[in-house]
Coordinates of C-alpha atoms in Angstrom, one line a residue:
M212 CA 42.3 65.9 -71.7
K213 CA 46.0 66.6 -72.0
T214 CA 48.8 64.4 -70.7
F215 CA 52.3 65.3 -69.7
S216 CA 55.3 63.2 -68.8
I217 CA 57.8 65.7 -67.4
T218 CA 59.7 66.2 -64.2
I219 CA 58.3 68.5 -61.5
A220 CA 61.2 70.9 -61.9
T221 CA 60.3 71.3 -65.6
L222 CA 56.6 71.5 -64.8
L223 CA 57.2 74.3 -62.3
A224 CA 59.3 76.2 -64.8
L225 CA 56.6 76.0 -67.4
I226 CA 54.0 77.2 -64.9
A227 CA 56.2 80.1 -63.9
G228 CA 56.6 81.1 -67.6
A229 CA 52.9 80.7 -68.4
C230 CA 51.3 82.3 -65.4
S231 CA 53.7 85.0 -64.1
S232 CA 52.0 88.1 -65.3
G233 CA 49.1 90.1 -63.9
N234 CA 47.8 91.2 -60.5
T235 CA 48.6 88.8 -57.7
T236 CA 46.4 90.4 -55.0
A237 CA 42.8 89.4 -54.6
D238 CA 40.3 92.3 -54.7
N239 CA 39.4 94.0 -51.4
G240 CA 36.3 92.6 -49.7
Y241 CA 37.0 88.9 -50.7
A242 CA 38.6 86.3 -48.4
H243 CA 42.1 85.4 -49.6
A244 CA 42.2 82.0 -47.9
L245 CA 39.9 79.3 -46.5
E246 CA 39.7 79.2 -42.7
R247 CA 42.1 76.8 -41.0
A248 CA 41.3 74.5 -38.1
A249 CA 43.6 72.2 -36.1
T250 CA 44.3 68.9 -37.7
P251 CA 42.8 66.0 -35.7
E252 CA 45.2 63.2 -34.9
H253 CA 43.2 60.6 -36.9
I254 CA 43.2 62.8 -40.0
S255 CA 46.9 63.4 -39.7
A256 CA 47.5 59.6 -39.3
A257 CA 45.3 58.8 -42.3
A258 CA 47.1 61.4 -44.5
D259 CA 50.5 60.0 -43.4
S260 CA 49.4 56.6 -44.4
L261 CA 48.3 57.9 -47.8
W262 CA 51.7 59.6 -48.4
E263 CA 53.6 56.5 -47.2
Q264 CA 51.7 54.2 -49.5
A265 CA 52.0 56.6 -52.5
S266 CA 55.8 56.7 -51.9
A267 CA 56.1 53.0 -51.6
D268 CA 54.1 52.6 -54.8
S269 CA 56.3 55.2 -56.6
M270 CA 53.2 57.4 -57.1
E271 CA 54.2 61.1 -57.4
I272 CA 51.6 63.1 -55.5
H273 CA 52.3 66.8 -55.2
S274 CA 49.6 68.1 -52.8
L275 CA 46.7 67.0 -50.5
M276 CA 44.2 69.4 -48.9
I277 CA 41.3 68.3 -46.8
V278 CA 38.4 70.7 -46.0
T279 CA 35.6 69.8 -43.6
A280 CA 32.8 72.0 -42.6
G281 CA 34.4 74.8 -44.6
K282 CA 37.7 74.7 -42.8
V283 CA 41.0 73.3 -43.9
I284 CA 41.9 70.5 -41.5
Y285 CA 44.9 69.1 -43.4
E286 CA 47.3 70.4 -46.1
S287 CA 50.7 69.3 -47.4
W288 CA 52.9 69.6 -50.4
R289 CA 55.6 67.1 -51.5
N290 CA 57.8 66.2 -54.4
G291 CA 58.9 69.7 -55.2
A292 CA 55.5 71.3 -55.2
D293 CA 54.5 74.2 -52.9
A294 CA 51.4 76.1 -51.8
N295 CA 52.0 79.2 -53.9
T296 CA 52.7 77.8 -57.3
K297 CA 49.9 77.2 -59.8
H298 CA 49.7 73.6 -61.0
I299 CA 48.6 72.4 -64.4
L300 CA 45.1 71.0 -64.0
N301 CA 44.5 69.3 -67.4
S302 CA 40.9 68.2 -67.5
V303 CA 39.9 69.7 -64.1
S304 CA 39.6 72.7 -66.4
K305 CA 36.4 71.3 -67.8
T306 CA 34.5 71.8 -64.6
Y307 CA 35.3 75.5 -64.7
T308 CA 34.0 75.6 -68.3
S309 CA 30.8 74.0 -67.1
I310 CA 30.4 76.6 -64.4
A311 CA 30.8 79.3 -67.1
A312 CA 28.2 77.6 -69.3
G313 CA 25.7 77.6 -66.4
L314 CA 26.3 81.3 -65.7
A315 CA 25.8 82.2 -69.4
I316 CA 22.6 80.2 -69.4
E317 CA 21.4 82.0 -66.2
E318 CA 22.2 85.3 -67.9
G319 CA 20.1 84.4 -70.9
K320 CA 23.1 84.3 -73.3
L321 CA 22.9 80.6 -74.0
S322 CA 20.5 77.6 -73.7
L323 CA 21.0 73.9 -73.3
D324 CA 19.0 73.1 -76.3
E325 CA 20.7 75.5 -78.7
K326 CA 22.1 73.8 -81.7
V327 CA 25.9 74.1 -82.3
V328 CA 25.3 74.6 -86.1
D329 CA 23.2 77.6 -85.3
I330 CA 25.9 79.2 -83.2
F331 CA 28.7 78.7 -85.9
P332 CA 27.0 78.9 -89.3
E333 CA 30.1 80.4 -90.8
Y334 CA 32.2 77.3 -90.1
L335 CA 29.9 74.5 -91.3
P336 CA 31.0 71.9 -93.8
D337 CA 29.4 71.9 -97.3
T338 CA 27.2 69.0 -96.2
V339 CA 25.6 69.0 -92.7
S340 CA 24.6 65.6 -91.6
R341 CA 21.4 65.1 -89.6
N342 CA 23.5 64.1 -86.6
L343 CA 25.6 67.2 -86.7
A344 CA 22.5 69.4 -87.1
D345 CA 21.0 67.8 -84.0
M346 CA 24.1 68.4 -81.8
D347 CA 23.3 70.9 -79.0
V348 CA 25.0 72.5 -76.0
R349 CA 23.7 69.8 -73.6
D350 CA 25.4 67.1 -75.7
L351 CA 28.7 68.9 -75.4
L352 CA 28.3 69.2 -71.6
T353 CA 27.5 65.5 -71.2
M354 CA 30.2 64.1 -73.6
T355 CA 27.4 62.7 -75.9
C356 CA 28.0 64.9 -79.0
G357 CA 27.9 61.8 -81.2
H358 CA 31.6 61.4 -82.0
A359 CA 32.9 57.8 -81.9
T360 CA 36.3 59.0 -80.8
D361 CA 38.0 62.0 -79.2
H362 CA 39.8 64.0 -81.9
T363 CA 41.6 66.3 -79.4
Y364 CA 45.1 64.9 -79.9
E365 CA 44.8 64.9 -83.7
M366 CA 43.6 68.6 -83.6
Q367 CA 46.5 69.5 -81.3
R368 CA 48.9 68.1 -83.8
L369 CA 47.3 69.9 -86.7
A370 CA 47.3 73.2 -84.9
K371 CA 51.0 73.0 -84.4
T372 CA 51.8 72.7 -88.1
D373 CA 49.0 74.7 -89.8
T374 CA 49.2 78.4 -89.2
T375 CA 45.6 78.9 -90.5
F376 CA 44.1 76.1 -88.4
N377 CA 40.6 76.9 -87.1
W378 CA 39.6 74.7 -84.2
V379 CA 35.8 75.3 -84.5
K380 CA 35.8 74.5 -88.3
Q381 CA 37.9 71.4 -87.8
F382 CA 35.6 70.1 -85.0
L383 CA 32.5 70.6 -87.2
S384 CA 34.2 68.8 -90.1
Y385 CA 34.4 65.4 -88.3
P386 CA 31.7 62.7 -88.9
V387 CA 29.1 62.5 -86.2
E388 CA 28.7 58.7 -86.1
Y389 CA 26.0 58.5 -83.4
R390 CA 22.8 60.4 -82.7
P391 CA 23.8 63.1 -80.3
G392 CA 22.6 62.5 -76.7
T393 CA 22.8 58.7 -77.0
I394 CA 26.4 57.5 -76.8
Y395 CA 29.0 58.7 -74.2
C396 CA 32.5 59.3 -75.5
Y397 CA 35.0 61.4 -73.5
N398 CA 35.7 64.4 -75.7
S399 CA 38.0 67.2 -74.6
V400 CA 37.6 69.1 -77.8
G401 CA 33.9 69.1 -77.2
T402 CA 34.7 71.1 -74.1
F403 CA 36.8 73.5 -76.3
M404 CA 33.6 74.1 -78.3
L405 CA 31.8 75.1 -75.1
S406 CA 34.6 77.7 -74.5
A407 CA 34.3 79.0 -78.1
I408 CA 30.5 79.2 -77.7
I409 CA 30.8 81.1 -74.4
Q410 CA 33.3 83.5 -76.0
K411 CA 31.1 84.1 -79.0
R412 CA 28.0 84.7 -77.0
T413 CA 29.5 86.8 -74.2
G414 CA 32.2 88.7 -76.1
E415 CA 34.7 87.6 -73.4
T416 CA 37.2 84.8 -73.2
L417 CA 36.3 82.0 -70.8
L418 CA 38.9 83.3 -68.4
D419 CA 37.7 86.9 -68.5
Y420 CA 34.1 85.8 -68.2
L421 CA 34.8 83.8 -65.1
R422 CA 37.2 86.4 -63.5
S423 CA 34.6 88.7 -62.0
R424 CA 31.9 86.0 -61.6
L425 CA 33.9 83.3 -60.0
F426 CA 37.7 83.8 -59.6
T427 CA 37.7 87.2 -57.9
P428 CA 34.8 86.4 -55.4
L429 CA 36.6 83.2 -54.4
G430 CA 39.9 85.1 -53.9
I431 CA 41.6 83.1 -56.7
E432 CA 44.5 85.2 -57.7
D433 CA 45.7 85.7 -61.3
P434 CA 44.3 82.5 -62.9
C435 CA 46.0 81.4 -66.1
W436 CA 44.4 79.6 -69.1
E437 CA 46.2 78.7 -72.2
T438 CA 44.6 79.7 -75.5
T439 CA 44.6 78.9 -79.2
K440 CA 46.3 81.3 -81.6
D441 CA 42.9 82.9 -82.1
G442 CA 42.7 83.7 -78.4
I443 CA 40.1 81.1 -77.4
C444 CA 40.7 79.4 -74.0
Y445 CA 41.1 75.6 -74.6
G446 CA 38.3 75.0 -72.1
G447 CA 38.9 71.2 -71.8
W448 CA 42.5 71.8 -70.5
G449 CA 45.1 74.5 -70.0
L450 CA 44.0 76.1 -66.7
Y451 CA 46.5 76.6 -63.9
L452 CA 45.5 77.1 -60.3
K453 CA 46.8 76.4 -56.8
T454 CA 45.6 73.6 -54.6
E455 CA 43.7 75.9 -52.4
D456 CA 41.9 77.3 -55.4
L457 CA 40.7 73.8 -56.2
A458 CA 39.6 73.3 -52.6
K459 CA 37.7 76.6 -52.7
T460 CA 35.9 75.5 -55.8
G461 CA 35.0 72.2 -54.3
Q462 CA 33.6 74.0 -51.2
L463 CA 31.6 76.3 -53.4
L464 CA 30.0 73.3 -55.2
L465 CA 29.4 71.6 -51.8
Q466 CA 27.6 74.7 -50.7
K467 CA 25.3 74.7 -53.8
G468 CA 27.0 77.7 -55.3
I469 CA 26.9 80.0 -52.3
W470 CA 30.0 81.8 -51.1
N471 CA 30.0 84.3 -48.2
G472 CA 26.3 84.6 -48.5
R473 CA 26.3 85.3 -52.2
Q474 CA 24.9 82.9 -54.8
L475 CA 27.8 82.8 -57.3
I476 CA 26.5 79.8 -59.3
P477 CA 22.8 79.0 -59.5
A478 CA 22.0 76.1 -57.1
E479 CA 20.1 74.2 -59.8
W480 CA 23.1 74.3 -62.1
V481 CA 25.3 72.9 -59.4
S482 CA 22.8 70.2 -58.9
Q483 CA 22.7 69.4 -62.6
M484 CA 26.5 69.4 -62.9
S485 CA 26.9 67.0 -60.0
R486 CA 24.3 64.4 -60.8
M487 CA 24.4 61.7 -63.4
Q488 CA 23.4 63.0 -66.8
A489 CA 24.8 60.2 -68.9
E490 CA 26.3 56.7 -68.5
S491 CA 30.1 57.0 -68.6
A492 CA 33.1 55.1 -69.9
P493 CA 36.8 55.6 -69.3
A494 CA 38.6 58.2 -71.5
G495 CA 39.7 56.6 -74.8
I496 CA 36.7 54.3 -75.1
N497 CA 33.1 55.1 -76.0
L498 CA 30.0 53.5 -74.4
V499 CA 29.5 51.1 -77.3
Q500 CA 33.1 49.9 -77.1
L501 CA 32.7 49.5 -73.3
A502 CA 29.7 47.3 -73.7
L503 CA 31.6 45.1 -76.2
K504 CA 34.6 44.7 -73.9
D505 CA 35.3 41.2 -72.5
S506 CA 34.0 41.1 -69.0
S507 CA 37.4 39.8 -67.8
I508 CA 39.0 43.1 -68.7
E509 CA 39.3 45.3 -65.6
I510 CA 37.7 48.7 -65.9
D511 CA 38.5 51.4 -63.3
P512 CA 35.4 51.6 -61.2
D513 CA 35.3 55.3 -60.6
W514 CA 35.1 56.0 -64.3
I515 CA 31.8 54.1 -64.9
Q516 CA 29.7 55.7 -62.2
G517 CA 28.1 58.2 -64.5
Y518 CA 28.9 61.7 -65.9
G519 CA 27.2 65.0 -65.1
Y520 CA 28.0 68.3 -66.8
Q521 CA 31.8 68.1 -67.1
M522 CA 32.1 66.3 -63.8
W523 CA 32.4 62.6 -62.9
M524 CA 30.3 60.7 -60.4
C525 CA 32.3 58.6 -57.9
R526 CA 31.7 55.7 -55.6
N527 CA 30.8 56.7 -52.0
N528 CA 28.1 59.1 -53.2
A529 CA 30.8 61.6 -54.2
F530 CA 31.5 63.6 -57.4
R531 CA 34.6 65.0 -58.8
A532 CA 36.5 67.1 -61.3
D533 CA 39.6 65.3 -62.5
G534 CA 42.5 65.9 -64.8
A535 CA 45.2 63.7 -66.4
R536 CA 48.1 62.8 -64.2
G537 CA 46.2 62.9 -61.0
Q538 CA 44.5 66.3 -60.5
Y539 CA 41.4 66.1 -58.4
I540 CA 38.6 68.1 -56.7
I541 CA 36.6 65.4 -54.8
V542 CA 33.4 66.6 -53.2
L543 CA 32.0 64.3 -50.5
P544 CA 28.5 65.6 -49.5
D545 CA 27.9 62.8 -46.9
Q546 CA 31.0 63.9 -45.1
N547 CA 30.5 67.6 -45.6
S548 CA 34.1 67.6 -47.0
V549 CA 36.3 68.3 -50.0
V550 CA 39.6 66.7 -50.9
A551 CA 41.9 68.5 -53.4
M552 CA 44.9 66.8 -54.9
T553 CA 47.6 67.5 -57.5
A554 CA 50.0 64.9 -58.8
N555 CA 52.1 63.6 -61.7
T556 CA 51.0 60.0 -62.1
V557 CA 49.2 58.0 -64.7
R558 CA 47.7 55.7 -61.9
M559 CA 44.6 57.8 -61.3
Q560 CA 42.3 55.1 -60.0
E561 CA 45.0 54.0 -57.5
E562 CA 45.3 57.6 -56.4
L563 CA 41.5 57.7 -55.8
D564 CA 41.7 54.4 -54.0
L565 CA 44.1 55.9 -51.5
V566 CA 41.4 58.5 -50.7
W567 CA 38.8 55.8 -50.3
K568 CA 41.1 53.6 -48.2
Y569 CA 42.6 56.2 -45.8
I570 CA 40.9 59.6 -46.0
L571 CA 37.2 58.6 -46.3
P572 CA 37.2 56.4 -43.1
A573 CA 39.0 59.2 -41.2
L574 CA 36.3 61.7 -42.4
N575 CA 33.6 59.3 -41.3
K576 CA 35.2 59.1 -37.9
Q577 CA 35.5 62.9 -37.8
N578 CA 31.8 63.3 -38.5
N579 CA 30.7 60.7 -36.0
K580 CA 32.4 62.6 -33.1

């Protein structure tokens, strides 16, 4: 997870600099855009209410796209954002890393039970604890690798000052306080490890590995992913895509990995990603700390619904990818719908609450027609 506190103008300038190179035309034979349908009046009214309350609450939302039955029925960009500019996704990136892990497993290049120490024997500390030895790929996917805290921000600081810094070696040097697979602790650098593992096993960066398998078939043009100095995609953050790209990904997950009649992601992997694999806690607090919290302390409800493989479970039988400062892919199977949002706000539960308050009832009305 990576947080930013910058103006939209600065954000767009950063994106333009980071993601301006490469081919910007989708390959022939792949749809460039989702189909559009007329916006029903009740959907338009619900979206207007969402925007109005966000503005009244000084919540900076950049985009909102609603897809029902595979067609875009609403789309809008505000606060300086636009449809054609890639947006920083922060931890939404993690869901794409999970997709890549599932593809690598399907191709026989990786397994869920594979031990991390066996993948990187060259970077192990002098003494390997039992807990570190037990950590496997599944533990990384479910945020249960055994760390009591997320070391991402510390590692980011170290990487800025140490020209010889090795992300994998540093991760493996940390104490593993809990038995892997038992205690949830949101851990962005654990997702980085998945990226490093995928690159080592496939011989391609995470971005290149997904390009032909996911991005090109979806018509996602020129995706951009920040990397370490060693050329490893960060995995847990650093991906830039457009709002429609998020909506396409959500629709793909809603369709159990099928796109234009082609199975891009194994259906069973989508099922595993999108169902509870571990009890969850908000970022910055592990499950033990959550249990010890005073019951009077308010915990955002959509962060304790459970965690899948790099995806959160939500209320209302939904699941989501989310990223710091309000980036969302919300998949609503009961409504056969997807909601994609980008923003620049720290009030992420309030942003989700706007969807539950305004968009969800409108989608229910839409489906009851």
